Structure formats: structure tokens, C-alpha cells
mmCIF file of C-alpha atoms in Angstrom:
data_model
loop_
_atom_site.group_PDB
_atom_site.id
_atom_site.type_symbol
_atom_site.label_atom_id
_atom_site.label_comp_id
_atom_site.label_asym_id
_atom_site.label_seq_id
_atom_site.Cartn_x
_atom_site.Cartn_y
_atom_site.Cartn_z
ATOM 1 C CA GLN A 25 9.784 -47.593 36.654
ATOM 2 C CA SER A 26 12.502 -48.986 34.393
ATOM 3 C CA ALA A 27 12.722 -52.606 33.340
ATOM 4 C CA LEU A 28 15.329 -54.735 35.061
ATOM 5 C CA THR A 29 18.467 -55.247 32.955
ATOM 6 C CA GLN A 30 19.152 -58.671 31.449
ATOM 7 C CA PRO A 31 21.586 -59.697 28.699
ATOM 8 C CA ALA A 32 19.793 -59.937 25.367
ATOM 9 C CA SER A 33 21.138 -63.420 24.662
ATOM 10 C CA VAL A 34 23.184 -66.246 26.105
ATOM 11 C CA SER A 35 24.189 -69.575 24.640
ATOM 12 C CA GLY A 36 25.600 -72.885 25.732
ATOM 13 C CA SER A 37 26.121 -76.448 24.653
ATOM 14 C CA PRO A 38 24.142 -79.440 25.924
ATOM 15 C CA GLY A 39 25.383 -80.499 29.346
ATOM 16 C CA GLN A 40 26.980 -77.145 30.135
ATOM 17 C CA SER A 41 25.815 -74.585 32.722
ATOM 18 C CA ILE A 42 24.828 -71.004 31.974
ATOM 19 C CA THR A 43 23.926 -68.037 34.172
ATOM 20 C CA ILE A 44 21.580 -65.181 33.312
ATOM 21 C CA SER A 45 21.928 -61.969 35.292
ATOM 22 C CA CYS A 46 19.175 -59.521 36.234
ATOM 23 C CA THR A 47 20.232 -56.106 37.504
ATOM 24 C CA GLY A 48 17.887 -53.733 39.267
ATOM 25 C CA THR A 49 18.201 -51.051 41.911
ATOM 26 C CA SER A 50 17.888 -50.588 45.650
ATOM 27 C CA SER A 51 14.174 -49.897 45.034
ATOM 28 C CA ASP A 52 13.500 -53.385 43.741
ATOM 29 C CA VAL A 53 15.957 -56.322 43.506
ATOM 30 C CA GLY A 54 18.314 -54.896 46.109
ATOM 31 C CA ASN A 55 15.654 -54.303 48.749
ATOM 32 C CA TYR A 56 13.333 -57.293 48.440
ATOM 33 C CA ASN A 57 13.749 -61.054 48.304
ATOM 34 C CA TYR A 58 10.756 -61.197 45.960
ATOM 35 C CA VAL A 59 12.601 -61.965 42.748
ATOM 36 C CA ALA A 60 11.099 -64.495 40.358
ATOM 37 C CA TRP A 61 12.154 -66.101 37.076
ATOM 38 C CA TYR A 62 10.093 -67.307 34.127
ATOM 39 C CA GLN A 63 10.697 -69.450 31.045
ATOM 40 C CA GLN A 64 8.762 -68.598 27.889
ATOM 41 C CA PRO A 65 9.040 -70.948 24.899
ATOM 42 C CA PRO A 66 8.121 -69.382 21.536
ATOM 43 C CA GLY A 67 4.394 -68.791 21.196
ATOM 44 C CA LYS A 68 3.560 -69.967 24.719
ATOM 45 C CA ALA A 69 2.656 -68.401 28.052
ATOM 46 C CA PRO A 70 5.415 -67.876 30.631
ATOM 47 C CA LYS A 71 6.165 -70.702 33.064
ATOM 48 C CA PHE A 72 6.973 -69.951 36.728
ATOM 49 C CA LEU A 73 10.515 -71.241 37.436
ATOM 50 C CA ILE A 74 11.830 -69.575 40.611
ATOM 51 C CA TYR A 75 10.247 -67.459 43.345
ATOM 52 C CA GLU A 76 11.603 -65.521 46.329
ATOM 53 C CA VAL A 77 15.097 -65.495 44.775
ATOM 54 C CA SER A 78 15.883 -69.203 45.032
ATOM 55 C CA SER A 79 12.780 -71.327 45.692
ATOM 56 C CA ARG A 80 11.408 -73.691 43.050
ATOM 57 C CA PRO A 81 7.690 -74.386 42.597
ATOM 58 C CA SER A 82 6.654 -78.003 42.682
ATOM 59 C CA GLY A 83 7.507 -79.784 39.439
ATOM 60 C CA VAL A 84 10.348 -77.490 38.340
ATOM 61 C CA SER A 85 13.621 -79.312 37.691
ATOM 62 C CA ASN A 86 16.440 -78.808 40.191
ATOM 63 C CA ARG A 87 18.639 -77.940 37.192
ATOM 64 C CA PHE A 88 17.209 -74.433 37.631
ATOM 65 C CA SER A 89 18.539 -72.401 40.562
ATOM 66 C CA GLY A 90 18.432 -68.762 41.618
ATOM 67 C CA SER A 91 20.546 -66.447 43.724
ATOM 68 C CA LYS A 92 20.997 -62.770 44.529
ATOM 69 C CA SER A 93 23.810 -60.440 45.496
ATOM 70 C CA GLY A 94 23.095 -56.768 46.070
ATOM 71 C CA ASN A 95 21.060 -55.341 43.213
ATOM 72 C CA THR A 96 21.696 -58.311 40.902
ATOM 73 C CA ALA A 97 19.817 -61.610 40.781
ATOM 74 C CA SER A 98 20.932 -64.610 38.768
ATOM 75 C CA LEU A 99 19.385 -67.719 37.227
ATOM 76 C CA THR A 100 21.652 -70.705 36.645
ATOM 77 C CA ILE A 101 20.661 -73.601 34.423
ATOM 78 C CA SER A 102 22.876 -76.656 34.817
ATOM 79 C CA GLY A 103 23.075 -79.666 32.517
ATOM 80 C CA LEU A 104 21.671 -77.683 29.578
ATOM 81 C CA GLN A 105 19.161 -79.532 27.419
ATOM 82 C CA THR A 106 17.844 -78.614 23.985
ATOM 83 C CA GLU A 107 14.351 -78.143 25.446
ATOM 84 C CA ASP A 108 15.719 -75.339 27.651
ATOM 85 C CA GLU A 109 15.915 -73.129 24.559
ATOM 86 C CA ALA A 110 13.478 -70.286 25.312
ATOM 87 C CA ASP A 111 13.252 -66.698 26.505
ATOM 88 C CA TYR A 112 13.864 -66.119 30.208
ATOM 89 C CA TYR A 113 12.555 -63.216 32.265
ATOM 90 C CA CYS A 114 13.255 -62.037 35.796
ATOM 91 C CA SER A 115 10.846 -59.966 37.845
ATOM 92 C CA SER A 116 10.927 -58.143 41.154
ATOM 93 C CA TYR A 117 8.584 -56.499 43.621
ATOM 94 C CA THR A 118 9.273 -52.753 43.905
ATOM 95 C CA SER A 119 9.074 -50.088 46.581
ATOM 96 C CA ARG A 120 6.052 -48.592 44.766
ATOM 97 C CA GLY A 121 4.086 -51.758 45.551
ATOM 98 C CA THR A 122 4.230 -52.809 41.908
ATOM 99 C CA TRP A 123 6.096 -55.438 39.920
ATOM 100 C CA VAL A 124 8.660 -54.997 37.169
ATOM 101 C CA PHE A 125 10.044 -57.475 34.623
ATOM 102 C CA GLY A 126 13.444 -57.669 33.010
ATOM 103 C CA GLY A 127 13.838 -57.141 29.285
ATOM 104 C CA GLY A 128 14.264 -60.878 28.677
ATOM 105 C CA THR A 129 17.153 -63.130 27.633
ATOM 106 C CA LYS A 130 17.083 -65.492 24.667
ATOM 107 C CA LEU A 131 18.814 -68.773 25.480
ATOM 108 C CA THR A 132 20.232 -70.706 22.546
ATOM 109 C CA VAL A 133 21.388 -74.278 23.081
ATOM 110 C CA LEU A 134 24.014 -74.924 20.438
ATOM 111 C CA GLU B 11 -6.080 -77.297 40.151
ATOM 112 C CA GLU B 12 -5.632 -73.562 39.578
ATOM 113 C CA GLN B 13 -6.798 -72.483 36.116
ATOM 114 C CA LEU B 14 -7.062 -69.134 34.362
ATOM 115 C CA VAL B 15 -8.928 -69.130 31.048
ATOM 116 C CA GLN B 16 -8.960 -65.963 28.981
ATOM 117 C CA SER B 17 -11.399 -64.680 26.396
ATOM 118 C CA GLY B 18 -10.624 -65.033 22.696
ATOM 119 C CA ALA B 19 -8.678 -62.912 20.256
ATOM 120 C CA GLU B 20 -10.044 -59.487 19.319
ATOM 121 C CA VAL B 21 -9.639 -57.280 16.260
ATOM 122 C CA LYS B 22 -10.666 -53.670 16.844
ATOM 123 C CA LYS B 23 -10.344 -50.263 15.213
ATOM 124 C CA PRO B 24 -8.577 -47.273 16.776
ATOM 125 C CA GLY B 25 -10.860 -45.378 19.122
ATOM 126 C CA GLU B 26 -13.048 -48.390 19.935
ATOM 127 C CA SER B 27 -13.533 -49.716 23.446
ATOM 128 C CA LEU B 28 -12.745 -53.237 24.623
ATOM 129 C CA LYS B 29 -13.052 -55.415 27.722
ATOM 130 C CA ILE B 30 -11.246 -58.775 27.875
ATOM 131 C CA SER B 31 -11.749 -61.345 30.606
ATOM 132 C CA CYS B 32 -9.974 -63.969 32.678
ATOM 133 C CA LYS B 33 -12.099 -66.700 34.275
ATOM 134 C CA THR B 34 -10.429 -68.385 37.255
ATOM 135 C CA SER B 35 -11.064 -71.627 39.100
ATOM 136 C CA GLY B 36 -9.414 -73.996 41.555
ATOM 137 C CA TYR B 37 -8.476 -71.503 44.259
ATOM 138 C CA SER B 38 -9.971 -68.844 46.532
ATOM 139 C CA PHE B 39 -10.444 -65.980 44.052
ATOM 140 C CA THR B 40 -10.747 -63.233 46.655
ATOM 141 C CA SER B 41 -7.531 -64.148 48.478
ATOM 142 C CA TYR B 42 -4.932 -63.497 45.772
ATOM 143 C CA TYR B 43 -4.027 -60.493 43.642
ATOM 144 C CA ILE B 44 -4.715 -61.088 39.966
ATOM 145 C CA GLY B 45 -2.794 -59.070 37.444
ATOM 146 C CA TRP B 46 -2.335 -58.372 33.746
ATOM 147 C CA VAL B 47 0.891 -58.568 31.736
ATOM 148 C CA ARG B 48 1.379 -57.141 28.253
ATOM 149 C CA GLN B 49 3.631 -58.547 25.558
ATOM 150 C CA MET B 50 3.881 -56.384 22.463
ATOM 151 C CA PRO B 51 4.866 -58.087 19.192
ATOM 152 C CA GLY B 52 8.417 -59.408 19.438
ATOM 153 C CA LYS B 53 8.955 -57.723 22.810
ATOM 154 C CA GLY B 54 9.267 -58.676 26.457
ATOM 155 C CA LEU B 55 6.826 -58.968 29.323
ATOM 156 C CA GLU B 56 5.463 -55.792 30.912
ATOM 157 C CA TRP B 57 3.555 -55.820 34.198
ATOM 158 C CA MET B 58 0.460 -53.631 33.839
ATOM 159 C CA GLY B 59 -1.240 -53.859 37.212
ATOM 160 C CA ALA B 60 -3.059 -56.082 39.657
ATOM 161 C CA ILE B 61 -6.212 -56.111 41.777
ATOM 162 C CA LEU B 62 -7.151 -57.866 45.015
ATOM 163 C CA PRO B 63 -10.688 -59.170 44.427
ATOM 164 C CA ASP B 64 -11.579 -59.106 48.116
ATOM 165 C CA ASP B 65 -11.630 -55.313 48.367
ATOM 166 C CA SER B 66 -10.790 -54.247 44.769
ATOM 167 C CA GLU B 67 -7.527 -52.613 45.872
ATOM 168 C CA THR B 68 -5.787 -51.953 42.556
ATOM 169 C CA ARG B 69 -2.168 -51.172 41.720
ATOM 170 C CA TYR B 70 -1.079 -49.961 38.278
ATOM 171 C CA SER B 71 2.305 -49.641 36.617
ATOM 172 C CA PRO B 72 3.165 -45.918 36.666
ATOM 173 C CA SER B 73 3.651 -45.977 32.879
ATOM 174 C CA LEU B 74 0.183 -47.420 32.256
ATOM 175 C CA GLN B 75 -1.897 -45.690 34.923
ATOM 176 C CA GLY B 76 -4.919 -44.105 33.285
ATOM 177 C CA GLN B 77 -4.515 -46.049 30.044
ATOM 178 C CA VAL B 78 -6.457 -49.138 31.158
ATOM 179 C CA THR B 79 -8.870 -50.217 33.893
ATOM 180 C CA ILE B 80 -8.572 -53.453 35.844
ATOM 181 C CA SER B 81 -11.676 -54.775 37.580
ATOM 182 C CA VAL B 82 -13.210 -57.988 38.898
ATOM 183 C CA ASP B 83 -16.554 -59.634 39.484
ATOM 184 C CA LYS B 84 -15.850 -61.604 42.646
ATOM 185 C CA PHE B 85 -19.190 -63.387 42.480
ATOM 186 C CA ILE B 86 -18.270 -65.195 39.263
ATOM 187 C CA ASN B 87 -14.462 -65.257 39.763
ATOM 188 C CA ILE B 88 -13.620 -63.202 36.665
ATOM 189 C CA ALA B 89 -11.046 -60.448 36.194
ATOM 190 C CA TYR B 90 -11.248 -57.853 33.429
ATOM 191 C CA LEU B 91 -8.933 -55.524 31.532
ATOM 192 C CA GLN B 92 -10.649 -52.628 29.812
ATOM 193 C CA TRP B 93 -9.803 -49.840 27.359
ATOM 194 C CA SER B 94 -12.060 -46.882 26.583
ATOM 195 C CA SER B 95 -10.275 -45.820 23.401
ATOM 196 C CA LEU B 96 -7.847 -48.238 21.763
ATOM 197 C CA LYS B 97 -4.714 -47.174 19.899
ATOM 198 C CA PRO B 98 -2.658 -49.177 17.375
ATOM 199 C CA SER B 99 0.098 -49.315 20.021
ATOM 200 C CA ASP B 100 -2.237 -51.408 22.207
ATOM 201 C CA THR B 101 -1.707 -54.314 19.806
ATOM 202 C CA ALA B 102 -0.254 -57.066 21.969
ATOM 203 C CA ILE B 103 -0.854 -60.364 23.721
ATOM 204 C CA TYR B 104 -2.338 -59.785 27.165
ATOM 205 C CA TYR B 105 -1.878 -62.391 29.890
ATOM 206 C CA CYS B 106 -3.737 -62.556 33.159
ATOM 207 C CA ALA B 107 -1.798 -64.074 36.054
ATOM 208 C CA ARG B 108 -2.459 -64.829 39.696
ATOM 209 C CA HIS B 109 0.026 -63.402 42.191
ATOM 210 C CA SER B 110 1.246 -65.957 44.741
ATOM 211 C CA GLY B 111 0.881 -63.658 47.738
ATOM 212 C CA ARG B 112 0.624 -60.028 48.812
ATOM 213 C CA LEU B 113 4.171 -59.442 47.602
ATOM 214 C CA GLY B 114 4.318 -62.631 45.585
ATOM 215 C CA ALA B 115 5.173 -63.002 41.930
ATOM 216 C CA PRO B 116 2.671 -64.062 39.269
ATOM 217 C CA ASP B 117 2.549 -67.870 39.474
ATOM 218 C CA TYR B 118 -0.402 -69.221 37.485
ATOM 219 C CA TRP B 119 -0.985 -67.705 34.036
ATOM 220 C CA GLY B 120 -3.774 -67.623 31.492
ATOM 221 C CA GLN B 121 -3.177 -68.656 27.889
ATOM 222 C CA GLY B 122 -3.089 -65.069 26.623
ATOM 223 C CA THR B 123 -5.474 -62.932 24.563
ATOM 224 C CA LEU B 124 -4.242 -61.384 21.308
ATOM 225 C CA VAL B 125 -5.607 -57.884 20.783
ATOM 226 C CA THR B 126 -5.054 -56.347 17.342
ATOM 227 C CA VAL B 127 -5.876 -52.687 16.793
ATOM 228 C CA SER B 128 -5.814 -51.615 13.182
ATOM 229 C CA SER B 129 -7.761 -49.347 10.881
#
């Protein structure tokens, strides 16, 4: 199974909004609402940000939101803060009964 | 509180075997899939596989099937990732992670175990 496709990098200024895309196929993102997003600061374990396309676990800021259209899911971060600088990964359940991650996106807050 | 605590860093030679562990607490161990995720140096996350401790049903990534073995001891709430013959390309950080449901994404993660394979 191939990794989901994410842009290698995105950037934004404090206070702005950015969106990270995650493109899969009809065998994963397009067929299941089991898309999740993770934030990974340098040298740390991933943190669970979004599950089932758009739901936030308890304790995650409402500045983080998720959506999906067809085979592409998206993560939007509003009101960018310097502490949002990290790598972001999407993941999806697949028709094989497995999970697949995206290649990751490095967010730089200018 | 859900916690996953992994075993410490390992340095091994090519061809050696290895078994790393993930001790869980704070939830019903047998009710949730627990999986392993690889992160090679400077690279992204790669889902390796997951096991349901209740019946040991195991799913592997097609690209990694046969390369590793995932197992559990449900009596002491520990999951394992095992290699029979390590290669330098197995050098990576390995994370264990609980899946939030039968189709659910990994939600709670261990701190990671660095495995270095070098002659």
C-alpha cells in the first residue's frame, strides 16, 4: 500500500490559517471516515489531533479542524502560533484492514 | 490514565535477534488493538501492524509482512515487536500505539524505542 500524499512543507505567519492536504484513493481516504491527524514536534512522539475526519480528542485546541472531500482530507490550523511548528501526519484505515500514514508535512511558522 | 511505556534503546549487530516491549496500563488491554509504527531516521511514520490481545488476531502492513512478528502477553498487558535477523535498514525509532477502536486510529502512544543496527 502506498503512503498518502501530503505536501512536504507549508508555512504561515502567527495569527494566520493554513491547510494541509492528504490525498489517498478510493481504497482508503475516499471510502472510510476513519481519517486521523497527528502533530509530531522534533524528537517527540506523535500527538493525536483529529479522528474520524473531524472530531477532536479531549484537550485538543479548537484551532485544529479536519474535513474531507472525495479522496482528499484536510487539516486546518487557525490562529497560527509559534508552538504549532512541527511535522503533521494524516492516516487512514484501508480496505485491506490496515492503516496507512501520509508522508508528513513540515509546518514552519515564520 | 492510559499509559504505554516502552523498553529502552537497543544497539545490535546485523543478523542478531531482538524483541522490544510495550507495557500498557489504565485501560482494558484485551479490548483494543495495539500496533507498532516505525520511523526511520529523518523519515515519516510507517504503520507496521497491530494485534488484538483478546484473540491475537494480527494485521500486518503488506510491505512488512514476514519481516517482523507482533505478539502480546495478555496476562501482563505487554505487547512485543520481534525480529529474527536484524538488518542495518531496521535502524529506526519504533513506537507502540493503542488503536481507538476496531477501525480506529492510534490514539495513545508510547515514548518510542530507538533500535540501532550496525556492525
